[in-house]
Every structure is written in structure tokens, then in C-alpha cells.
Tab-separated table of C-alpha atoms in Angstrom:
chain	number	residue	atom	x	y	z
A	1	UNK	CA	0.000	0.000	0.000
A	2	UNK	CA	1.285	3.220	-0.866
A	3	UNK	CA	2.030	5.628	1.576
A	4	UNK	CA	0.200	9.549	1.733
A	5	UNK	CA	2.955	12.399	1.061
A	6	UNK	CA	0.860	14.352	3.540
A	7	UNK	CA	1.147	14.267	6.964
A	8	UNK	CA	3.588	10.930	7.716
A	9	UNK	CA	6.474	12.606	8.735
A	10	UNK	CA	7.006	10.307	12.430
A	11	UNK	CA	8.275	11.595	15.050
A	12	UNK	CA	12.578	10.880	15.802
A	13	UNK	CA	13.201	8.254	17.839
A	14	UNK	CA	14.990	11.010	20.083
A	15	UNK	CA	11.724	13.037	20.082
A	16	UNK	CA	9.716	9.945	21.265
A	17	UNK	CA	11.880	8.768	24.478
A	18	UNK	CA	12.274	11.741	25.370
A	19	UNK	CA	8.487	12.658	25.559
A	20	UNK	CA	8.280	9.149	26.728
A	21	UNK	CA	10.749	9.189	29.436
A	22	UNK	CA	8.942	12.990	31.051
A	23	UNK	CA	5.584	11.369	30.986
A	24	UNK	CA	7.049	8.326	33.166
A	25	UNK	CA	9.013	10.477	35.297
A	26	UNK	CA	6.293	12.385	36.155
A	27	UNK	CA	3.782	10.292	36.576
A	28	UNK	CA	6.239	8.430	39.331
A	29	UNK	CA	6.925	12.205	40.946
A	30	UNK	CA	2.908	12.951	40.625
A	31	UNK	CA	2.653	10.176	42.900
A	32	UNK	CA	4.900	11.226	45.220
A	33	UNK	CA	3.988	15.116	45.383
A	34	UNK	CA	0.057	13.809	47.104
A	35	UNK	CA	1.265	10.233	48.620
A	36	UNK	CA	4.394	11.310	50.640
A	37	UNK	CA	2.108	14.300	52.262
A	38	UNK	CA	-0.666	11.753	53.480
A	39	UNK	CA	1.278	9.424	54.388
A	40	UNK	CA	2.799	11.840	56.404
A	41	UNK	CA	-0.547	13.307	57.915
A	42	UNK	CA	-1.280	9.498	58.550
A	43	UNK	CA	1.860	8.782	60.074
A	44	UNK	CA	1.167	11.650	62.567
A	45	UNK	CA	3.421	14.364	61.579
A	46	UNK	CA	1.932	17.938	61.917
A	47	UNK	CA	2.082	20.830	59.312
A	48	UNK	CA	5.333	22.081	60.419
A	49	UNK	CA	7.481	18.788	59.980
A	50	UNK	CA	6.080	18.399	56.495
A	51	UNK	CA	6.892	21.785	55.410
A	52	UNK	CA	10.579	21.116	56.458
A	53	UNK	CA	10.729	17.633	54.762
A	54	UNK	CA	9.442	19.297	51.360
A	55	UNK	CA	12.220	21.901	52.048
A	56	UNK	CA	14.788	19.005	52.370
A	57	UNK	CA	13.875	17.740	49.017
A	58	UNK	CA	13.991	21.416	47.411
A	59	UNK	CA	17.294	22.051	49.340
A	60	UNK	CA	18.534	18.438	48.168
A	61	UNK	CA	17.346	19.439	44.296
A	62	UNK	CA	19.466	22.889	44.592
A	63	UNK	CA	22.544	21.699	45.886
A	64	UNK	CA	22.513	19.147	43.016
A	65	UNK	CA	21.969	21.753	40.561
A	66	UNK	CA	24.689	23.710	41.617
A	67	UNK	CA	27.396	20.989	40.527
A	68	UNK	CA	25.575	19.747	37.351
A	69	UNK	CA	26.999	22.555	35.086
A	70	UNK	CA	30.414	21.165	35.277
A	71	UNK	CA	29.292	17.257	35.281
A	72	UNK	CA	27.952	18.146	32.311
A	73	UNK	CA	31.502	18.917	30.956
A	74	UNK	CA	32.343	15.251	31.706
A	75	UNK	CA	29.078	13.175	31.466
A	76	UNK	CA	26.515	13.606	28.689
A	77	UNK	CA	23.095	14.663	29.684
A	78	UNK	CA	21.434	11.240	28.902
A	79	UNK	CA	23.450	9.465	31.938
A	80	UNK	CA	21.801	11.706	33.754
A	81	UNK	CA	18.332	11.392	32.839
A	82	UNK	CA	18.687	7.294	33.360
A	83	UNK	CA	20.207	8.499	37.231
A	84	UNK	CA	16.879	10.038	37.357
A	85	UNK	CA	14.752	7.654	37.298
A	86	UNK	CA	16.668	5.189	39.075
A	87	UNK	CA	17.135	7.971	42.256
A	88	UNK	CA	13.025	8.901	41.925
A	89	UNK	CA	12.182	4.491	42.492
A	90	UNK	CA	14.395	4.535	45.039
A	91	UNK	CA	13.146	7.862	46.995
A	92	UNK	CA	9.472	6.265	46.673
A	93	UNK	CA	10.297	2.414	47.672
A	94	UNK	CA	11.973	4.044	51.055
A	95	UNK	CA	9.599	5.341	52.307
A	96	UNK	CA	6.707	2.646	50.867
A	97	UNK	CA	8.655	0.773	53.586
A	98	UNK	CA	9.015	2.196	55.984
A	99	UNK	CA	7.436	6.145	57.466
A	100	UNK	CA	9.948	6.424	60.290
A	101	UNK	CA	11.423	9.884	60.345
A	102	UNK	CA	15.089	9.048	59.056
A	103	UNK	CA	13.004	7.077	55.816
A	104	UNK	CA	11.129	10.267	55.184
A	105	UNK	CA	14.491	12.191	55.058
A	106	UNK	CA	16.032	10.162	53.172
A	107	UNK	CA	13.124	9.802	50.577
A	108	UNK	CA	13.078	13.783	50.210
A	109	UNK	CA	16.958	13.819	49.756
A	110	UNK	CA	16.765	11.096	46.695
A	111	UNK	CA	13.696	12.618	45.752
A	112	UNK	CA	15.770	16.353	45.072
A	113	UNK	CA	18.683	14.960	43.558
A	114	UNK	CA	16.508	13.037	40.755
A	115	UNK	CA	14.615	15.981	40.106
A	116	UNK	CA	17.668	18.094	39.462
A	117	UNK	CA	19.158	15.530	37.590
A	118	UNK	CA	16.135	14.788	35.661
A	119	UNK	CA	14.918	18.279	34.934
A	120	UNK	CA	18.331	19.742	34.216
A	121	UNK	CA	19.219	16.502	32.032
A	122	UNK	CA	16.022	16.144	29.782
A	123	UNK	CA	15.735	20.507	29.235
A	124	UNK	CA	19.592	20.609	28.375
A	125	UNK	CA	18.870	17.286	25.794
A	126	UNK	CA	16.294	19.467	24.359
A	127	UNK	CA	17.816	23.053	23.949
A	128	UNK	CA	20.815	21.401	21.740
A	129	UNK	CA	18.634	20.699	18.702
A	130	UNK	CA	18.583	23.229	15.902
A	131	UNK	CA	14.920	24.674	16.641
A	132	UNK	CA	13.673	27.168	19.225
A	133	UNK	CA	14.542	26.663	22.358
A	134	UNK	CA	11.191	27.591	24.065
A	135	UNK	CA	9.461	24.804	21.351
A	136	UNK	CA	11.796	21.853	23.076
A	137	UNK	CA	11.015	22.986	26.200
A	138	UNK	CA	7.478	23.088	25.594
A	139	UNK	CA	7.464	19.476	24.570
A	140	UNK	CA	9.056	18.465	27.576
A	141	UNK	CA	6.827	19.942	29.945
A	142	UNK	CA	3.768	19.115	27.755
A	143	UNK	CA	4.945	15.536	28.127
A	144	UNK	CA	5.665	16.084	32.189
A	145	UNK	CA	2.232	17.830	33.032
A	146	UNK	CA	0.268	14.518	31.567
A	147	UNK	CA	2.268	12.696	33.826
A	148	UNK	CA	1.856	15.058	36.971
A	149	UNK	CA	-2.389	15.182	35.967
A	150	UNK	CA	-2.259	11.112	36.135
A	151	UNK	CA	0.129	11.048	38.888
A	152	UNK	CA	-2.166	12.909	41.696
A	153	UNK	CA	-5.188	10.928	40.384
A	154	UNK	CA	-3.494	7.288	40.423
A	155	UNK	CA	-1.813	8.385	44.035
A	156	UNK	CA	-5.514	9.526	45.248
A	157	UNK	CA	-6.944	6.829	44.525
A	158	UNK	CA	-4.072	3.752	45.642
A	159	UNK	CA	-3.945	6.384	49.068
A	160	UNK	CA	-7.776	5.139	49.269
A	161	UNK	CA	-6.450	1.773	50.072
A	162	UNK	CA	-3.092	2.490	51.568
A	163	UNK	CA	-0.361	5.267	50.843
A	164	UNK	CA	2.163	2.793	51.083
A	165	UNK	CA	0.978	1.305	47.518
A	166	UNK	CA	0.469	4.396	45.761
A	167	UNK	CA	4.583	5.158	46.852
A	168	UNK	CA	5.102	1.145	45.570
A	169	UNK	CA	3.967	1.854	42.559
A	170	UNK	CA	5.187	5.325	41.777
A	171	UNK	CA	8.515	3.179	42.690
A	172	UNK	CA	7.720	0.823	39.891
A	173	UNK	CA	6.936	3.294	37.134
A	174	UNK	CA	10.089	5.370	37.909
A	175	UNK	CA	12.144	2.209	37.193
A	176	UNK	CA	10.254	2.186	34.003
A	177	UNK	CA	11.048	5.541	33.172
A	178	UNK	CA	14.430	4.641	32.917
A	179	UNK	CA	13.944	3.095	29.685
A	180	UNK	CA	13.560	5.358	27.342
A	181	UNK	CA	16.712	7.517	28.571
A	182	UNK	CA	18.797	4.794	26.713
A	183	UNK	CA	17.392	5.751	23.533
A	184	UNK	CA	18.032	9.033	23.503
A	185	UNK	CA	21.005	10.564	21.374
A	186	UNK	CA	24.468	10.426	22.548
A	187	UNK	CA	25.293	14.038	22.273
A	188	UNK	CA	28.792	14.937	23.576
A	189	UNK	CA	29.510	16.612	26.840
A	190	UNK	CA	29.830	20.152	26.805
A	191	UNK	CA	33.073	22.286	26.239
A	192	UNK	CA	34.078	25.838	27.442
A	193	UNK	CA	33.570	28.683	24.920
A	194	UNK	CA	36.621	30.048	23.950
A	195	UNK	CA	35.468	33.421	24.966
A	196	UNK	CA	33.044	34.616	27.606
A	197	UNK	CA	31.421	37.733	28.874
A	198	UNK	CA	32.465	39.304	32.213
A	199	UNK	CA	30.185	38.491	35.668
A	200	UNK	CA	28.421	35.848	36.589
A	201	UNK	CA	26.052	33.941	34.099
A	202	UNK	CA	22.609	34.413	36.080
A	203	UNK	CA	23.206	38.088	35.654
A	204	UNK	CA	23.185	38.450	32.117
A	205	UNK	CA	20.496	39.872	30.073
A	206	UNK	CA	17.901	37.243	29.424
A	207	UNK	CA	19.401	34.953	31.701
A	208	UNK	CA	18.200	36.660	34.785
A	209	UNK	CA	14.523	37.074	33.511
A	210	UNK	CA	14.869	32.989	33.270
A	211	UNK	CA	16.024	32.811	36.672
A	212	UNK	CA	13.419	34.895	38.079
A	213	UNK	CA	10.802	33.274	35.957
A	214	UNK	CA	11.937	29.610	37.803
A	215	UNK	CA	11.484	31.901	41.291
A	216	UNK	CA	7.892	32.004	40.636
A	217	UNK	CA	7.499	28.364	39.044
A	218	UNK	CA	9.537	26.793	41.997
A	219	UNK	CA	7.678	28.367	44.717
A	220	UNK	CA	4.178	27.106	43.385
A	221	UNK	CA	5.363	23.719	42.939
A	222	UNK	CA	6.614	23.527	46.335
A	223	UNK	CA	3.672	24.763	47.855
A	224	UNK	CA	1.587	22.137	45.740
A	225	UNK	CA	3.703	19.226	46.860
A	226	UNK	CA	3.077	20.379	50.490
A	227	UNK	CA	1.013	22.954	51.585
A	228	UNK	CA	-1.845	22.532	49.053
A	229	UNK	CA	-2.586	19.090	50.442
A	230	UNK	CA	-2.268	19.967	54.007
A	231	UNK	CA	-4.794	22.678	53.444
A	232	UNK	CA	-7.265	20.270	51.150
A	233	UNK	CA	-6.986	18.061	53.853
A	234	UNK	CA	-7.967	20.240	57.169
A	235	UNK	CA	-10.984	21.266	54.750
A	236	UNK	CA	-11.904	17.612	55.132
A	237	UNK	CA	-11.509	17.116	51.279
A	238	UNK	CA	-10.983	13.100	50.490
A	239	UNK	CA	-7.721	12.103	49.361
A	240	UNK	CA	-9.598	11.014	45.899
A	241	UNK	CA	-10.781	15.118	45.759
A	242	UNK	CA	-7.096	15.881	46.776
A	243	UNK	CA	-5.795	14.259	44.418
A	244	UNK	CA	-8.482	15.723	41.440
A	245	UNK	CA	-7.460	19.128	42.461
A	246	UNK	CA	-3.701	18.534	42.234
A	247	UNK	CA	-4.373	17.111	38.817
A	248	UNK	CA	-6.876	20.521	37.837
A	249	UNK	CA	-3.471	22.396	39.164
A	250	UNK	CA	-0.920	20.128	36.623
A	251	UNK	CA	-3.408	20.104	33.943
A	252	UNK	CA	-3.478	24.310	33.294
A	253	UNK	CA	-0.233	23.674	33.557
A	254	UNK	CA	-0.049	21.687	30.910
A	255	UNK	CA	-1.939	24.048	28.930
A	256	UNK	CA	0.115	27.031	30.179
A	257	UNK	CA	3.310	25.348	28.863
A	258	UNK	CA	1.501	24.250	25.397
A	259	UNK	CA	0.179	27.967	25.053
A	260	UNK	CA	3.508	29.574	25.225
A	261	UNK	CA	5.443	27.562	22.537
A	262	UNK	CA	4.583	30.390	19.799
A	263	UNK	CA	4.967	32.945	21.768
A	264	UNK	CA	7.199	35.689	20.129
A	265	UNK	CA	8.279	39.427	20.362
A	266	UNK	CA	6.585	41.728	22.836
A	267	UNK	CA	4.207	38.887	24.346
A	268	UNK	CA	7.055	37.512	25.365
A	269	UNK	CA	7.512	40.685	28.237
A	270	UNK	CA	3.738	40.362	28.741
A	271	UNK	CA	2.883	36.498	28.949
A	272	UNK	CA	6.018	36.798	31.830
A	273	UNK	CA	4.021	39.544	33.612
A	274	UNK	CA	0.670	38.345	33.578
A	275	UNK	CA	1.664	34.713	34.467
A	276	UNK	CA	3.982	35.959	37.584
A	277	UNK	CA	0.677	38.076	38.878
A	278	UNK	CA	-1.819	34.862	38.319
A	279	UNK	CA	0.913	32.472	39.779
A	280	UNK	CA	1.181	34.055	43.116
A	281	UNK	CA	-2.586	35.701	43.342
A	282	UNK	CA	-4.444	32.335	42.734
A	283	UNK	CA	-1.456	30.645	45.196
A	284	UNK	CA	-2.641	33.245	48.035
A	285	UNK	CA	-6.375	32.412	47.337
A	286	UNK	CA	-6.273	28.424	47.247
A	287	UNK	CA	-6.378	28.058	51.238
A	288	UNK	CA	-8.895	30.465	51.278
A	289	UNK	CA	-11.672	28.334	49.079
A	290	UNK	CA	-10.217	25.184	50.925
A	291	UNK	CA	-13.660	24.765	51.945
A	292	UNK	CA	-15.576	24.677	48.163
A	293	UNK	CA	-13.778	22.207	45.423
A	294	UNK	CA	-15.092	24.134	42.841
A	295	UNK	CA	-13.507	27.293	44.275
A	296	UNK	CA	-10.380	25.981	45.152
A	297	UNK	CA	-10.100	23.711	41.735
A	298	UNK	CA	-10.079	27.602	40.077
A	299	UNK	CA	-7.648	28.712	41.949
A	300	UNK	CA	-5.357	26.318	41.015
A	301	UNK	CA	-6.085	26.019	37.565
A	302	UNK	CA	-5.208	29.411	37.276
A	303	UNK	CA	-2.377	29.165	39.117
A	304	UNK	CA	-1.214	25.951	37.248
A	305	UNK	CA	-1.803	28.522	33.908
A	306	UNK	CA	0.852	30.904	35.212
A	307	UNK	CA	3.225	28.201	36.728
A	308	UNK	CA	2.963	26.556	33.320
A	309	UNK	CA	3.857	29.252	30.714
A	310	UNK	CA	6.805	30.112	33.494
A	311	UNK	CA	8.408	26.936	33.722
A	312	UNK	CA	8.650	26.815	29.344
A	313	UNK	CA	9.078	30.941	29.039
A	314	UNK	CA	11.947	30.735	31.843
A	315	UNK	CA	14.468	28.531	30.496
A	316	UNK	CA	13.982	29.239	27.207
A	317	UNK	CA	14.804	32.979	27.330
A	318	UNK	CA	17.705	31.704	28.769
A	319	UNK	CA	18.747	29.161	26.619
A	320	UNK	CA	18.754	31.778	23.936
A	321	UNK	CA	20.763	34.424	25.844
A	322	UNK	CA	24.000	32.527	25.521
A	323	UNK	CA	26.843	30.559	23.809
A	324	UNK	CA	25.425	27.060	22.521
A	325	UNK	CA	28.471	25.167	24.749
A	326	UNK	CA	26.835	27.164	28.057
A	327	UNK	CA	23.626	25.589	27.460
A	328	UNK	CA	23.982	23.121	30.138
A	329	UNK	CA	25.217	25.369	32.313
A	330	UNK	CA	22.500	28.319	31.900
A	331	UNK	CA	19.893	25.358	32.482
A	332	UNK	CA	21.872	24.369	35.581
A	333	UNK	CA	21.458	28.049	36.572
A	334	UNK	CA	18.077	28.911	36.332
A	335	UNK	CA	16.958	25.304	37.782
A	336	UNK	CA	18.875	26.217	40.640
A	337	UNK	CA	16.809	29.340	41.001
A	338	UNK	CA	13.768	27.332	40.742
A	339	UNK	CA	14.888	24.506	43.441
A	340	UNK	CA	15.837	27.557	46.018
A	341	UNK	CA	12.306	28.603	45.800
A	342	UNK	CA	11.156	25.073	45.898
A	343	UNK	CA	12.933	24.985	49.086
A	344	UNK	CA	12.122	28.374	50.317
A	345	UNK	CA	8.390	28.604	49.843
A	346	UNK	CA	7.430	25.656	52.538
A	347	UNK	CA	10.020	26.577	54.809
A	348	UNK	CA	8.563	30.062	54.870
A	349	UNK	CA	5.155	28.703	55.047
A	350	UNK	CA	6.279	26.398	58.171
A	351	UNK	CA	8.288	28.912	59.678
A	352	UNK	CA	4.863	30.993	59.919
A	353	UNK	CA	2.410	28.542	60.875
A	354	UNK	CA	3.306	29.133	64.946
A	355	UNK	CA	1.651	32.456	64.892
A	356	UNK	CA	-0.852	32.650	61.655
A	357	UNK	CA	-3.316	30.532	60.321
A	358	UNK	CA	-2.367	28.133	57.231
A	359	UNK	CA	-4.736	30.354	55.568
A	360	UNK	CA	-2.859	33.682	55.722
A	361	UNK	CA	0.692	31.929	55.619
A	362	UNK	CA	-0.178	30.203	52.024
A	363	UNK	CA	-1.669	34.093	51.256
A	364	UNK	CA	1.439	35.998	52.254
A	365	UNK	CA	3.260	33.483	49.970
A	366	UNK	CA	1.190	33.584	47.137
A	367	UNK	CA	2.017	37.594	47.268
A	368	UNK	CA	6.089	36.943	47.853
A	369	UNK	CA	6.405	34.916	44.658
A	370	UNK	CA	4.874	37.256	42.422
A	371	UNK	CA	7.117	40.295	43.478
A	372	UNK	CA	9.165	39.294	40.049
A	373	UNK	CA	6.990	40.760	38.419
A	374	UNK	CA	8.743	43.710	38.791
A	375	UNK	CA	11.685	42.942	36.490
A	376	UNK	CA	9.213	42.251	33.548
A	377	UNK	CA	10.024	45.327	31.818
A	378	UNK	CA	13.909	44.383	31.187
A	379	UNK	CA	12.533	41.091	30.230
A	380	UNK	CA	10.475	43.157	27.581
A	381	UNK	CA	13.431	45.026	26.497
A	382	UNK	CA	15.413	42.092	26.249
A	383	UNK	CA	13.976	39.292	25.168
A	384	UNK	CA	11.824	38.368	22.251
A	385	UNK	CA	12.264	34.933	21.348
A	386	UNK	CA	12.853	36.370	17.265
A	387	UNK	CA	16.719	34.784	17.446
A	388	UNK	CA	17.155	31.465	16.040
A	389	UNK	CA	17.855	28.817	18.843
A	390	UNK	CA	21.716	28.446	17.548
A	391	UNK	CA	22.536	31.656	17.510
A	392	UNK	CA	25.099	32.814	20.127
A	393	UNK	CA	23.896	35.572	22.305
A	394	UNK	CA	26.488	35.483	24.921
């Protein structure tokens, strides 16, 4: 049979396990972003200690980041991607085991250094192709959110029965995930640019836009993988509805990240603006509407929206800022941003909760993390996205 001109072009192999390997990866850390807080609530930890575990993960993630530039020089991005995976079933079958203190620790420590290793791995893979930056990106975190919608769901419903087996499994499909990693392409490790600019990379023009741009993403996600939960929960929500709410959050962003692949010239400035403001607005408001799903399911769409378009928008304006061979590092960079306010936003959060209400500690959060707002008009003036991905802009 004779094949149609029109529309067969397949997908690379590279394409493929790469998609492949975020959806798997995700859907194991979905699992783990509502399981490892109810087990915890079950366990008998209180607000406070959960806030500092998350923090131990986020701290975990940015002290990994902070090495991976120069790894990078010596191990190809693809090795890893596979460390990923195989860090993310072992943070999950820890603490399936066992939810004494030193097993939760633990679990949050493997759990940061596979995210930074997965993240930094996967978005550097992508930004070395010939195309746009923020288009590689896009279809990395397109591929990520449909895990993280699953991942809630499936952990929701296995917490039902025991949150033990929802961690089990997220173990299992993070072993999975490995798989695809070995079919990615062998690119070589980075090199040094001959030449490079004065001062320190996050500083440069584009590159600090990116960084702030993680600031905002970071914070949210660390506030859904703790905080979000805790306050679905004293709203007597079921772990099922917990779970469906997580998943309305990682679904916008799904759409937020899908949205922003064509973005070009001035919406650049303005789709960094607008998503900063809804990020850290509809982060205040979701402990407010605790009490109504419907209200609460809003709030984090919307917030999912803005977290979404700045996790794409953020690396890729730095991506494009600098000298192909910094690549790796500049995704390093701003991922490190990203984990520090991962870190930072439940420690803050648990470092309030002795003298304010959940309610107005998630609120004054919600208002820190979209203070970078105020830098959007040097983003404006210095990034447009019109530069072709291989361009050197360092």
C-alpha cells in the first residue's frame, strides 16, 4: 500500500523517548507530590514537619543543581536522565517501607537529587537541537504535566487503600522511566567557549529574567507538593478530591506550557508579567476556598496557567541568551533558582504557621512569589524569542 505524502512525517526516535521518558518520570513524581504528604498526615506528623521535609527535598534538588553545570563537561546529559529515574524508584520504595522519620528524610533527599538531575538533564537534551529553544522545552513539559495530571489521580486513589501502595507503585513506574533515557542521542559533553562575557552567568540579560521566571514556578510547585494538600486536607476534602485538584493544578499547567510555545516578540515581556501576577494571586487564594472544590479547583487552575507558561518561558529565554556550549550550564542556573524557591516557599510557610493561620501563611506566599513581576520590563526590552535557537547571544 502506498504511503500519503501528507502528513507521515514520524516523530525521531529522540523526540519519542524523550516525551516518553517525562511522561514516566512524572507520573512516578505525581505520585509522590500527594502520597508522601498523606502518608505523612497518617503517620502523625503535623504541618510544620512536612513543610521542612518538602524543604529538604527542594534544598537536596538545589545543591545538586549547583554541581551539574560542570558534570555536564564530563558526562553527557542522557546518563543523567537514566540516574533520574533510578534515584526517583528509590526515593518512593523508602519510604513505601518504611514512614519512620530518618526514611522520610532520606526519601526527600533522593527525591531532590533526581529531580535536578532529571529536569536539568532532559531541558539541556532538548535546547541542543537546531529549533527554538522555548518549542523543546514546551514538549518536555507538555509531556511532564500529563504525567503530573495522572500522577495525583493514580496516588488519590491507591492512598484510598493504603499510601504505602500508591509510593510502591510510583517506585515501579520510575524504574520504568528509565527506559527510554537509553534511547536518547548520545550528544557529547559540553566544552568551554573560547570566549566569555564578564560576571556571573545568572546576571546576564535574558538569563536573569529565566532565573526569576523559575522563582515564581519553583515556589508554586513547592507549595503544591506540600502545603496545598495539608490545606485540602484540614478542609476535610478526600484524598480522591485531593488528588483531582492537584491534577486541575498540573493540567493548566499543561496548557500554560503548550500555550507559550509560539509565543514571540513583545508577548514575550507580557505572557512573563501576567503569568507571575496569576501564579502568586491564585497561590494566596487556594487556602482560602479550601472549603468549596469548585472554588479551590479555580484557583489552582489558574495558578497551574501561570506556573505553566513560566516553567517553558523561563528557560527558554535563557537558553537563547548565551553561547550554545553554556547551554547546560545556563539550564543548571536557572533550575537552581527554581529549586531555592522550591525549598524556600514551605520553609517560609512552616516557619509561619506558629503564629498565623495556614490560611494567611499560604496568602502571604502567594504575594512573595509574584514580586518578580517587577523585572518584567527588562525582560520586555530584552527578550523576544525572534533569534534562532543556535545563535550565540552570549
Amino acid at each position: 500500500m502506498q504511503r500519503s505524502r501528507v502528513g507521515t512525517r514520524r516523530p525521531s526516535r529522540d523526540v519519542v523517548a524523550t516525551a516518553g521518558g517525562a511522561v514516566l518520570f512524572a507520573l512516578a513524581l505525581g505520585v509522590a507530590t500527594v502520597a508522601l504528604p498523606l502518608l505523612a498526615i497518617a503517620a502523625g506528623y503535623n504541618g510544620i514537619e512536612i513543610g521542612i521535609l518538602a524543604a529538604l527535598s527542594a534544598l537536596s534538588q538545589m545543591s545538586t543543581r549547583l554541581v551539574l553545570g560542570p558534570v555536564m563537561r564530563v558526562f553527557p546529559e542522557w546518563i543523567l536522565v537514566l540516574a533520574a529515574g533510578l534515584l526517583l524508584a528509590a526515593s518512593n520504595a523508602v519510604v513505601a517501607a518504611s514512614s519512620a522519620l530518618v526514611a522520610f528524610g532520606l526519601a526527600q533527599l533522593l527525591q531532590g537529587v533526581a529531580r535536578a538531575c532529571f529536569w536539568t538533564g532532559s531541558q539541556t537534551h532538548v535546547v541542543r537541537g537546531d529549533g527554538p529553544a522555548v518549542r523543546g522545552l514546551a514538549v518536555v513539559n507538555l509531556a511532564s504535566s500529563v504525567g503530573l495530571v495522572a500522577g495525583p489521580v493514580l496516588a488519590g486513589m491507591l492512598t484510598e487503600r493504603s499510601p504505602q501502595l500508591a509510593l510502591g507503585a510510583g517506585a515501579g513506574v520510575a524504574l520504568v522511566a528509565c527506559i527510554p533515557a537509553l534511547f536518547l542521542h548520545r550528544l557529547p559533553p559540553f566544552a568551554l567557549p573560547d570566549e566569555r562575557p564578564a560576571g556571573r552567568l545568572w546576571r546576564r540579560p535574558g538569563v536573569d529574567g529565566g532565573c526569576w521566571a523559575g522563582v515564581t514556578a519553583g515556589a508554586w510547585r513547592g507549595l503544591l507538593g506540600s502545603y496545598v494538600p495539608v490545606a485540602l486536607s484540614a478542609a476535610q476534602l478526600t484524598s480522591s478530591t485531593i488528588g483531582v485538584l492537584v491534577s486541575v493544578a498540573n493540567t493548566a499547567s499543561l496548557a500554560g506550557s503548550g500555550v507559550v510555545a509560539r509565543v514571540r516578540g513583545a508577548w514575550v515581556g507580557w505572557s512573563y508579567a501576567v503569568a507571575t501576577v496569576a501564579t502568586g494571586v491564585a497561590t494566596a487564594a487556594v487556602a482560602m476556598f479550601a472549603g468549596s472544590p469548585w472554588a479551590a479547583g479555580a484557583a489552582l487552575a489558574v495558578s497551574g496557567l501561570g506556573a505553566g507558561v513560566l516553567q517553558t518561558v523561563g528557560p527558554a529565554m535563557a537558553a537563547e541568551a548565551v553561547h550554545p556550549q553554556e547551554r547546560g550550564e545556563v539550564i543548571a542556573v536557572t533550575g537552581t533558582f527554581r529549586a531555592g524557591a522550591l525549598f524556600a516557599a514551605p520553609l517560609a510557610v512552616a516557619a509561619m504557621l506558629p503564629v498565623v493561620p495556614l490560611t494567611l501563611a499560604m496568602a502571604t506566599a502567594g504575594a512573595v512569589i509574584a514580586l518578580p513581576v517587577l523585572t518584567a520590563r527588562r525582560v520586555h526590552r530584552t527578550v523576544t524569542f525572534d533569534r534562532p535557537a543556535h545563535q550565540s547571544c552570549g
